[in-house]
Coordinates of C-alpha atoms and ligand atoms in Angstrom, one line a residue:
X1 CA 20.8 6.1 21.0
X2 CA 22.1 2.6 21.4
X3 CA 21.4 0.3 18.5
X4 CA 21.1 -3.4 18.9
X5 CA 23.3 -3.9 15.9
X6 CA 25.1 -1.7 13.5
X7 CA 24.1 -2.3 9.9
X8 CA 25.8 0.6 8.3
X9 CA 29.3 -1.0 8.6
X10 CA 28.3 -4.2 7.1
X11 CA 27.9 -4.4 3.3
X12 CA 25.4 -7.0 2.3
X13 CA 25.8 -8.2 -1.2
X14 CA 23.2 -10.4 -2.8
X15 CA 22.7 -12.6 -5.8
X16 CA 19.1 -12.5 -7.0
X17 CA 17.3 -15.6 -8.2
X18 CA 14.1 -15.8 -10.2
X19 CA 12.1 -18.5 -12.0
X20 CA 10.6 -17.8 -15.4
X21 CA 7.8 -20.0 -16.8
X22 CA 5.4 -19.7 -19.7
X23 CA 2.7 -18.3 -17.5
X24 CA 5.1 -16.1 -15.6
X25 CA 6.7 -14.0 -18.3
X26 CA 7.7 -10.9 -16.3
X27 CA 10.4 -12.4 -14.2
X28 CA 13.0 -9.9 -15.6
X29 CA 10.9 -6.9 -14.5
X30 CA 10.1 -8.6 -11.2
X31 CA 13.9 -9.1 -10.6
X32 CA 14.6 -5.5 -11.4
X33 CA 12.1 -4.5 -8.8
X34 CA 13.6 -7.0 -6.4
X35 CA 16.9 -5.2 -6.9
X36 CA 15.2 -1.9 -6.0
X37 CA 13.9 -3.6 -2.9
X38 CA 17.4 -4.8 -2.0
X39 CA 18.6 -1.2 -2.5
X40 CA 15.8 0.2 -0.4
X41 CA 16.7 -2.3 2.4
X42 CA 20.2 -1.1 2.3
X43 CA 21.9 -4.0 0.4
X44 CA 23.6 -4.3 -3.0
X45 CA 22.8 -6.5 -5.9
X46 CA 25.9 -8.2 -7.3
X47 CA 24.3 -10.7 -9.7
X48 CA 21.1 -12.0 -11.1
X49 CA 20.2 -15.5 -12.2
X50 CA 17.0 -16.5 -13.9
X51 CA 16.0 -20.1 -14.3
X52 CA 13.6 -21.2 -17.0
X53 CA 11.5 -24.0 -15.8
X54 CA 7.8 -24.8 -15.9
X55 CA 7.4 -25.0 -12.2
X56 CA 9.3 -23.8 -9.1
X57 CA 11.3 -26.7 -7.8
X58 CA 9.4 -28.0 -4.8
X59 CA 12.4 -28.7 -2.6
X60 CA 15.1 -26.3 -3.7
X61 CA 13.2 -23.5 -5.6
X62 CA 15.6 -23.9 -8.6
X63 CA 17.0 -27.1 -10.1
X64 CA 20.2 -28.8 -9.0
X65 CA 22.3 -27.5 -11.9
X66 CA 21.1 -23.9 -11.2
X67 CA 22.0 -24.2 -7.5
X68 CA 25.5 -25.0 -8.6
X69 CA 25.6 -22.0 -10.9
X70 CA 24.4 -19.8 -8.0
X71 CA 27.1 -21.2 -5.7
X72 CA 29.7 -20.3 -8.3
X73 CA 28.4 -16.8 -8.6
X74 CA 28.3 -16.3 -4.8
X75 CA 31.9 -17.3 -4.8
X76 CA 33.0 -15.1 -7.7
X77 CA 31.1 -12.0 -6.6
X78 CA 31.9 -12.4 -2.9
X79 CA 28.2 -12.3 -2.1
X80 CA 26.9 -12.5 1.4
X81 CA 23.6 -14.0 0.5
X82 CA 20.9 -14.7 -2.0
X83 CA 17.4 -13.4 -2.5
X84 CA 14.7 -15.5 -4.2
X85 CA 12.0 -13.7 -6.0
X86 CA 9.2 -15.8 -4.6
X87 CA 8.2 -16.7 -1.0
X88 CA 10.1 -19.9 -0.1
X89 CA 8.6 -22.8 1.7
X90 CA 10.3 -23.8 5.0
X91 CA 11.8 -26.8 3.2
X92 CA 13.1 -24.8 0.2
X93 CA 14.6 -22.4 2.6
X94 CA 16.4 -25.0 4.6
X95 CA 17.6 -27.0 1.5
X96 CA 19.0 -23.9 -0.2
X97 CA 20.8 -22.8 2.9
X98 CA 22.4 -26.2 3.2
X99 CA 23.4 -26.2 -0.4
X100 CA 24.6 -22.7 -0.6
X101 CA 26.0 -22.2 2.9
X102 CA 25.0 -18.6 2.8
X103 CA 22.1 -16.4 4.0
X104 CA 19.0 -17.2 2.0
X105 CA 16.3 -14.5 1.9
X106 CA 13.1 -14.3 -0.2
X107 CA 11.0 -11.4 -1.5
X108 CA 8.7 -11.7 1.4
X109 CA 11.4 -11.3 4.0
X110 CA 12.9 -8.4 2.1
X111 CA 9.6 -6.5 1.9
X112 CA 8.8 -7.2 5.6
X113 CA 12.3 -5.9 6.4
X114 CA 11.6 -2.6 4.6
X115 CA 8.2 -2.4 6.3
X116 CA 10.0 -2.9 9.6
X117 CA 12.3 0.0 9.0
X118 CA 9.5 2.3 7.7
X119 CA 6.7 1.8 10.2
X120 CA 6.3 4.9 12.3
X121 CA 3.0 4.6 14.2
X122 CA 2.4 2.1 17.0
X123 CA -0.2 0.3 14.9
X124 CA 2.2 0.1 11.9
X125 CA 5.0 -1.3 14.1
X126 CA 2.7 -3.9 15.6
X127 CA 1.4 -4.9 12.2
X128 CA 4.8 -5.5 10.8
X129 CA 6.0 -7.4 13.8
X130 CA 2.9 -9.6 13.6
X131 CA 3.6 -10.4 9.9
X132 CA 7.3 -11.1 10.6
X133 CA 6.5 -13.4 13.5
X134 CA 3.9 -15.3 11.5
X135 CA 6.3 -15.8 8.7
X136 CA 9.0 -16.8 11.0
X137 CA 7.0 -19.2 13.2
X138 CA 6.8 -21.7 10.4
X139 CA 10.4 -21.5 9.4
X140 CA 12.4 -21.8 12.6
X141 CA 13.8 -25.1 11.4
X142 CA 15.0 -23.7 8.2
X143 CA 16.5 -20.5 9.4
X144 CA 19.7 -21.9 10.7
X145 CA 21.9 -19.3 9.0
X146 CA 19.6 -16.5 9.4
X147 CA 19.2 -17.1 13.1
X148 CA 22.9 -17.3 13.5
X149 CA 23.0 -13.9 11.7
X150 CA 20.7 -12.4 14.3
X151 CA 22.9 -9.7 15.4
X152 CA 22.5 -8.0 12.1
X153 CA 21.5 -8.0 8.5
X154 CA 18.5 -7.7 6.2
X155 CA 15.8 -10.1 7.1
X156 CA 16.5 -10.1 10.8
X157 CA 15.3 -6.7 11.8
X158 CA 12.2 -6.0 13.7
X159 CA 10.3 -2.7 13.7
X160 CA 12.4 0.1 15.2
X161 CA 15.5 -2.1 15.1
X162 CA 13.8 -4.3 17.7
X163 CA 15.2 -7.8 17.9
X164 CA 12.8 -10.3 16.6
X165 CA 11.8 -13.3 18.7
X166 CA 13.5 -16.5 17.7
X167 CA 12.1 -19.0 20.1
X168 CA 8.9 -20.8 19.1
X169 CA 7.2 -20.4 22.5
X170 CA 8.1 -16.7 22.8
X171 CA 6.8 -16.2 19.3
X172 CA 3.4 -17.8 20.2
X173 CA 3.1 -15.6 23.3
X174 CA 4.1 -12.5 21.6
X175 CA 1.7 -13.2 18.7
X176 CA -1.3 -13.4 21.0
X177 CA -0.2 -10.3 22.8
X178 CA 0.1 -8.4 19.5
X179 CA -3.3 -9.6 18.4
X180 CA -4.9 -8.1 21.5
X181 CA -3.1 -4.8 21.2
X182 CA -4.0 -4.6 17.5
X183 CA -7.6 -5.4 18.1
X184 CA -7.9 -2.5 20.6
X185 CA -6.2 -0.1 18.2
X186 CA -8.5 -1.3 15.5
X187 CA -11.5 -0.4 17.6
X188 CA -10.2 3.1 18.0
X189 CA -9.9 3.4 14.3
X190 CA -13.4 2.1 13.8
X191 CA -14.7 4.8 16.1
X192 CA -12.8 7.5 14.2
X193 CA -14.0 6.1 11.0
X194 CA -17.7 6.1 12.0
X195 CA -17.3 9.7 13.3
X196 CA -15.9 10.7 10.0
X197 CA -18.6 9.0 8.0
X198 CA -21.3 10.4 10.1
X199 CA -19.9 13.9 9.6
X200 CA -20.3 12.9 5.9
X201 CA -17.2 14.7 4.7
X202 CA -16.4 12.8 1.5
X203 CA -13.3 10.7 1.7
X204 CA -10.9 10.4 -1.3
X205 CA -8.5 7.5 -1.0
X206 CA -5.2 7.8 -2.9
X207 CA -4.1 4.3 -3.9
X208 CA -1.5 3.1 -6.3
X209 CA 1.7 1.1 -6.9
X210 CA 4.6 1.9 -4.7
X211 CA 6.6 5.0 -5.9
X212 CA 3.7 6.2 -8.1
X213 CA 3.6 9.6 -6.4
X214 CA 0.7 9.2 -3.9
X215 CA 2.4 11.1 -1.1
X216 CA 3.7 13.8 -3.5
X217 CA 0.1 14.4 -4.5
X218 CA -1.3 14.6 -1.0
X219 CA 1.6 16.9 0.0
X220 CA 1.0 19.2 -3.0
X221 CA -2.6 19.5 -2.1
X222 CA -2.5 19.8 1.7
X223 CA 1.1 20.2 2.8
X224 CA 0.6 17.0 4.7
X225 CA 4.4 16.6 5.1
X226 CA 4.3 12.9 4.2
X227 CA 7.7 11.4 3.4
X228 CA 8.1 11.2 -0.4
X229 CA 11.1 9.4 -1.7
X230 CA 12.3 7.6 -4.7
X231 CA 12.4 4.4 -2.8
X232 CA 9.8 1.7 -2.5
X233 CA 7.3 1.8 0.4
X234 CA 8.3 5.3 1.6
X235 CA 4.9 5.5 3.3
X236 CA 3.2 2.9 5.4
X237 CA 1.0 4.6 7.9
X238 CA -2.2 6.2 6.7
X239 CA -2.3 9.9 6.6
X240 CA -5.6 11.8 6.3
X241 CA -5.8 15.5 5.6
X242 CA -8.7 17.9 5.2
X243 CA -9.0 20.0 2.1
X244 CA -11.4 22.7 1.1
X245 CA -12.5 22.8 -2.5
X246 CA -13.1 26.1 -4.3
X247 CA -16.8 25.7 -3.8
X248 CA -16.3 25.4 -0.1
X249 CA -16.9 21.7 -0.1
X250 CA -14.7 19.9 2.4
X251 CA -13.1 16.6 1.6
X252 CA -10.6 14.3 3.3
X253 CA -7.7 12.9 1.3
X254 CA -6.0 9.8 2.7
X255 CA -2.6 8.5 1.6
X256 CA -1.4 5.0 2.6
X257 CA 0.8 2.1 1.8
X258 CA 1.5 1.3 -1.9
X259 CA 1.0 -2.0 -3.6
X260 CA 3.6 -4.2 -5.2
X261 CA 3.8 -7.5 -7.1
X262 CA 3.6 -10.5 -4.8
X263 CA 2.7 -8.4 -1.7
X264 CA 3.3 -11.0 1.0
X265 CA 0.1 -12.4 2.3
X266 CA 1.3 -12.2 5.9
X267 CA 1.6 -8.4 5.4
X268 CA -1.7 -8.2 3.6
X269 CA -3.3 -9.9 6.6
X270 CA -1.5 -7.8 9.2
X271 CA -2.1 -4.6 7.3
X272 CA -5.6 -5.4 6.2
X273 CA -7.2 -2.6 8.2
X274 CA -4.7 -0.1 6.8
X275 CA -5.0 -1.4 3.2
X276 CA -8.8 -1.4 3.5
X277 CA -9.0 2.3 4.1
X278 CA -10.1 2.7 0.5
X279 CA -13.2 0.6 1.3
X280 CA -14.8 3.5 3.0
X281 CA -13.9 6.1 0.4
X282 CA -16.3 8.0 -1.8
X283 CA -13.7 8.2 -4.6
X284 CA -10.6 6.2 -5.3
X285 CA -7.8 8.2 -6.8
X286 CA -5.6 5.6 -8.6
X287 CA -2.2 7.2 -9.1
X288 CA -0.1 5.7 -11.9
X289 CA 3.6 6.4 -12.6
X290 CA 3.3 7.1 -16.3
X291 CA 7.0 7.0 -16.9
X292 CA 7.4 3.5 -15.6
X293 CA 7.7 1.1 -18.6
X294 CA 5.8 -1.3 -16.5
X295 CA 2.9 1.0 -15.9
X296 CA 0.2 -1.3 -17.3
X297 CA 1.4 -4.3 -15.3
X298 CA 1.4 -2.1 -12.2
X299 CA -2.1 -0.9 -12.8
X300 CA -3.2 -4.5 -13.2
X301 CA -1.6 -5.4 -9.8
X302 CA -3.3 -2.4 -8.1
X303 CA -6.7 -3.6 -9.4
X304 CA -6.0 -7.2 -8.4
X305 CA -5.0 -6.1 -4.9
X306 CA -8.1 -4.0 -4.5
X307 CA -10.2 -6.9 -5.6
X308 CA -8.5 -9.2 -3.1
X309 CA -9.3 -6.7 -0.4
X310 CA -12.9 -6.7 -1.4
X311 CA -12.9 -3.1 -2.6
X312 CA -15.2 -2.9 -5.5
X313 CA -18.0 -0.8 -7.0
X314 CA -16.1 2.4 -6.2
X315 CA -15.8 5.4 -8.4
X316 CA -12.3 5.4 -9.7
X317 CA -10.3 8.3 -11.1
X318 CA -7.1 7.2 -12.6
X319 CA -4.4 9.8 -12.4
X320 CA -1.5 9.4 -14.9
X321 CA 1.1 11.1 -12.9
X322 CA 4.7 12.4 -13.6
X323 CA 3.6 14.1 -16.9
X324 CA 6.5 16.5 -16.5
X325 CA 8.7 13.5 -17.5
X326 CA 6.3 11.6 -19.8
X327 CA 6.6 11.9 -23.5
X328 CA 3.8 14.2 -24.9
X329 CA 2.7 11.6 -27.5
X330 CA 2.3 8.9 -24.9
X331 CA -1.3 7.5 -24.7
X332 CA -2.2 5.5 -21.6
X333 CA -5.6 4.1 -21.1
X334 CA -7.5 2.6 -18.2
X335 CA -10.8 1.0 -19.0
X336 CA -11.5 0.1 -15.4
X337 CA -11.5 3.7 -14.3
X338 CA -14.6 6.0 -14.5
X339 CA -12.4 8.9 -15.4
X340 CA -8.7 9.4 -16.3
X341 CA -6.6 12.5 -16.1
X342 CA -3.0 13.5 -16.6
X343 CA -1.1 15.4 -13.9
X344 CA 2.2 16.1 -12.4
X345 CA 2.0 16.0 -8.7
X346 CA 5.5 17.5 -8.6
X347 CA 4.9 20.6 -10.7
X348 CA 1.2 20.8 -10.0
X349 CA 0.4 20.6 -13.7
X350 CA -3.2 19.4 -14.2
X351 CA -4.0 19.3 -10.5
X352 CA -6.6 22.1 -10.9
X353 CA -8.4 20.0 -13.5
X354 CA -8.2 17.0 -11.2
X355 CA -9.9 19.0 -8.4
X356 CA -12.6 20.1 -10.8
X357 CA -13.1 16.5 -11.8
X358 CA -13.3 15.4 -8.1
X359 CA -16.0 18.1 -7.5
X360 CA -18.0 16.9 -10.4
X361 CA -17.8 13.3 -9.3
X362 CA -18.8 14.2 -5.8
X363 CA -21.7 16.2 -7.2
X364 CA -22.9 13.2 -9.2
X365 CA -22.9 11.1 -6.0
X366 CA -25.3 13.6 -4.4
X367 CA -29.0 13.9 -4.7
X368 CA -30.8 17.1 -5.5
X369 CA -33.7 17.5 -3.1
X370 CA -36.6 20.0 -3.4
X371 CA -38.7 19.6 -0.4
X372 CA -41.1 21.4 1.9
X373 CA -40.4 20.7 5.5
X374 CA -43.0 21.5 8.1
X375 CA -41.9 24.0 10.7
X376 CA -41.8 21.3 13.3
X377 CA -39.0 19.6 11.3
X378 CA -36.8 22.6 11.1
X379 CA -34.0 20.6 12.7
X380 CA -33.6 18.6 9.5
X381 CA -32.7 21.8 7.7
X382 CA -29.9 22.3 10.2
X383 CA -28.6 18.8 9.2
X384 CA -28.8 19.7 5.5
X385 CA -27.0 23.0 6.0
X386 CA -24.3 21.2 8.0
X387 CA -23.7 18.2 5.8
X388 CA -24.9 19.3 2.4
X389 CA -25.1 22.3 0.1
X390 CA -28.1 24.4 0.7
X391 CA -29.0 26.1 -2.6
X392 CA -32.4 27.7 -1.7
X393 CA -34.4 28.2 1.4
X394 CA -37.9 29.8 1.4
X395 CA -40.3 30.3 4.3
X396 CA -43.7 29.4 3.1
X397 CA -47.1 29.0 4.7
X398 CA -47.0 25.2 4.8
X399 CA -43.4 25.0 5.9
X400 CA -39.8 25.7 4.7
X401 CA -39.0 25.0 1.1
X402 CA -35.5 23.7 0.6
X403 CA -33.4 23.0 -2.5
X404 CA -30.1 21.4 -1.7
X405 CA -27.5 18.8 -2.7
X406 CA -27.0 16.1 -0.1
X407 CA -25.3 12.7 -0.1
X408 CA -27.4 9.6 -0.1
X409 CA -26.4 8.8 3.5
X410 CA -27.6 12.2 4.8
X411 CA -30.8 11.8 2.7
X412 CA -31.5 8.5 4.4
X413 CA -30.9 10.0 7.9
X414 CA -33.6 12.7 7.4
Ligands
LIG501 N1 9.2 13.9 -12.1 C1 8.2 13.6 -11.2 N2 8.5 12.9 -10.1 C2 7.5 12.7 -9.3 C3 6.1 13.1 -9.5 N3 5.4 12.7 -8.5 C4 6.2 12.0 -7.7 N4 7.5 12.0 -8.1 C5 8.6 11.3 -7.5 O1 8.4 9.9 -7.4 C6 9.0 9.4 -6.2 C7 8.0 8.7 -5.4 O2 7.0 9.6 -4.9 P1 6.2 9.3 -3.6 O3 5.2 10.4 -3.5 O4 7.0 9.0 -2.5 O5 5.4 7.9 -4.1 P2 4.4 7.1 -3.3 O6 3.4 6.6 -4.3 O7 3.9 7.8 -2.1 O8 5.3 5.8 -2.9 P3 5.2 4.8 -1.6 O9 5.0 5.6 -0.4 O10 6.6 4.3 -1.7 O11 4.2 3.8 -1.9 C8 9.6 10.6 -5.5 O12 11.0 10.7 -5.8 C9 8.9 11.8 -6.1 O13 9.6 13.0 -6.1 C10 5.9 13.9 -10.7 O14 4.8 14.3 -11.0 N5 7.0 14.1 -11.5
LIG502 MG1 4.1 7.4 -0.1

């Protein structure tokens, strides 16, 4: 296969830059995560600089003195670029490039670059390209160095190693083309979704911070074969798999893109329909990496992201995962969840209990009906048999007596 450019031969070495202020006290953790993102994108971190200042510098992100310090470090460490931990404005980007004379990337570009590499489905690829072009369209002026680097490097890749558009007019045309294609794909998805919900098989959406173990869990349960990896954003495209509970109840598990701090808004918008999968779920399984020292912050970010996507009033089961590695005395709490449970998706520990819990919650969401249907309405019993759990059926003089559990939706349709 011919590649447009060969990245493997080129080592990219980055200095990471963050700004810490009194209301932004997790810059260190955020930069550690940024370093993991660099690693996932195929680059190396060769240095880190944190500036303490009350506000991000409006025109250069960091102050003048700090810019000089970064310049020194680039020289000493033979770095090929810098990555800023926040999304840069076009002006900040341009000024920093001018001052540092090196490639300037930001967290957003990095995350989009990883998404570009990871997207598999057509929809995923189009979504990433859309986000990248939107970001890029406002920054063409400032991207002198980056554009001259087109030909290789992190931050310049499109989905499937496709070359990104660099020309304003082309970007505009391509964006409207993408919009059309995505809308039609979206329609297909809507249709699939409404078929699914009409069949009333409960949907269980697996959500969580990236690397929490979502894909490992769906694979353990259903052999879904989703890529699981100790890298950020291993999975982007939604996977839905059928699972039959011990009671015979069918459910659908869906696994999708993980969340992260400062998830770029261009990506959130482009991936909205994917991210919103959880909106249609009967239960949200919130998977937490219990071993991560940042677990509470990550949980907080997951809830924030769900709220931003307008996903609320859902039954949430929080799954404290990776118990095989967590200290036994550890106590994690989640007051936002309806239920919490400890498991290891890798060893399967606690998964039986989780399934029992899911069955119980689904049961709670159902209504018990005890009804006599006239013989002329026997068709309704077919519906109940198909979509619910028929407990008792008795042919009486005045009609058919039925005792069954059904979901509220099926009840309304009777
Ligand atoms: N020790 C241990 N490792 C686990 C467990 N569950 C997942 N992992 C590991 O954690 C890493 C991330 O797992 P994934 O299932 O890819 O995580 P994810 O939440 O799907 O991540 P993204 O797709 O990147 O959002 C992998 O290396 C898994 O092997 C567990 O219960 N115990
Ligand atoms: Mg995954």
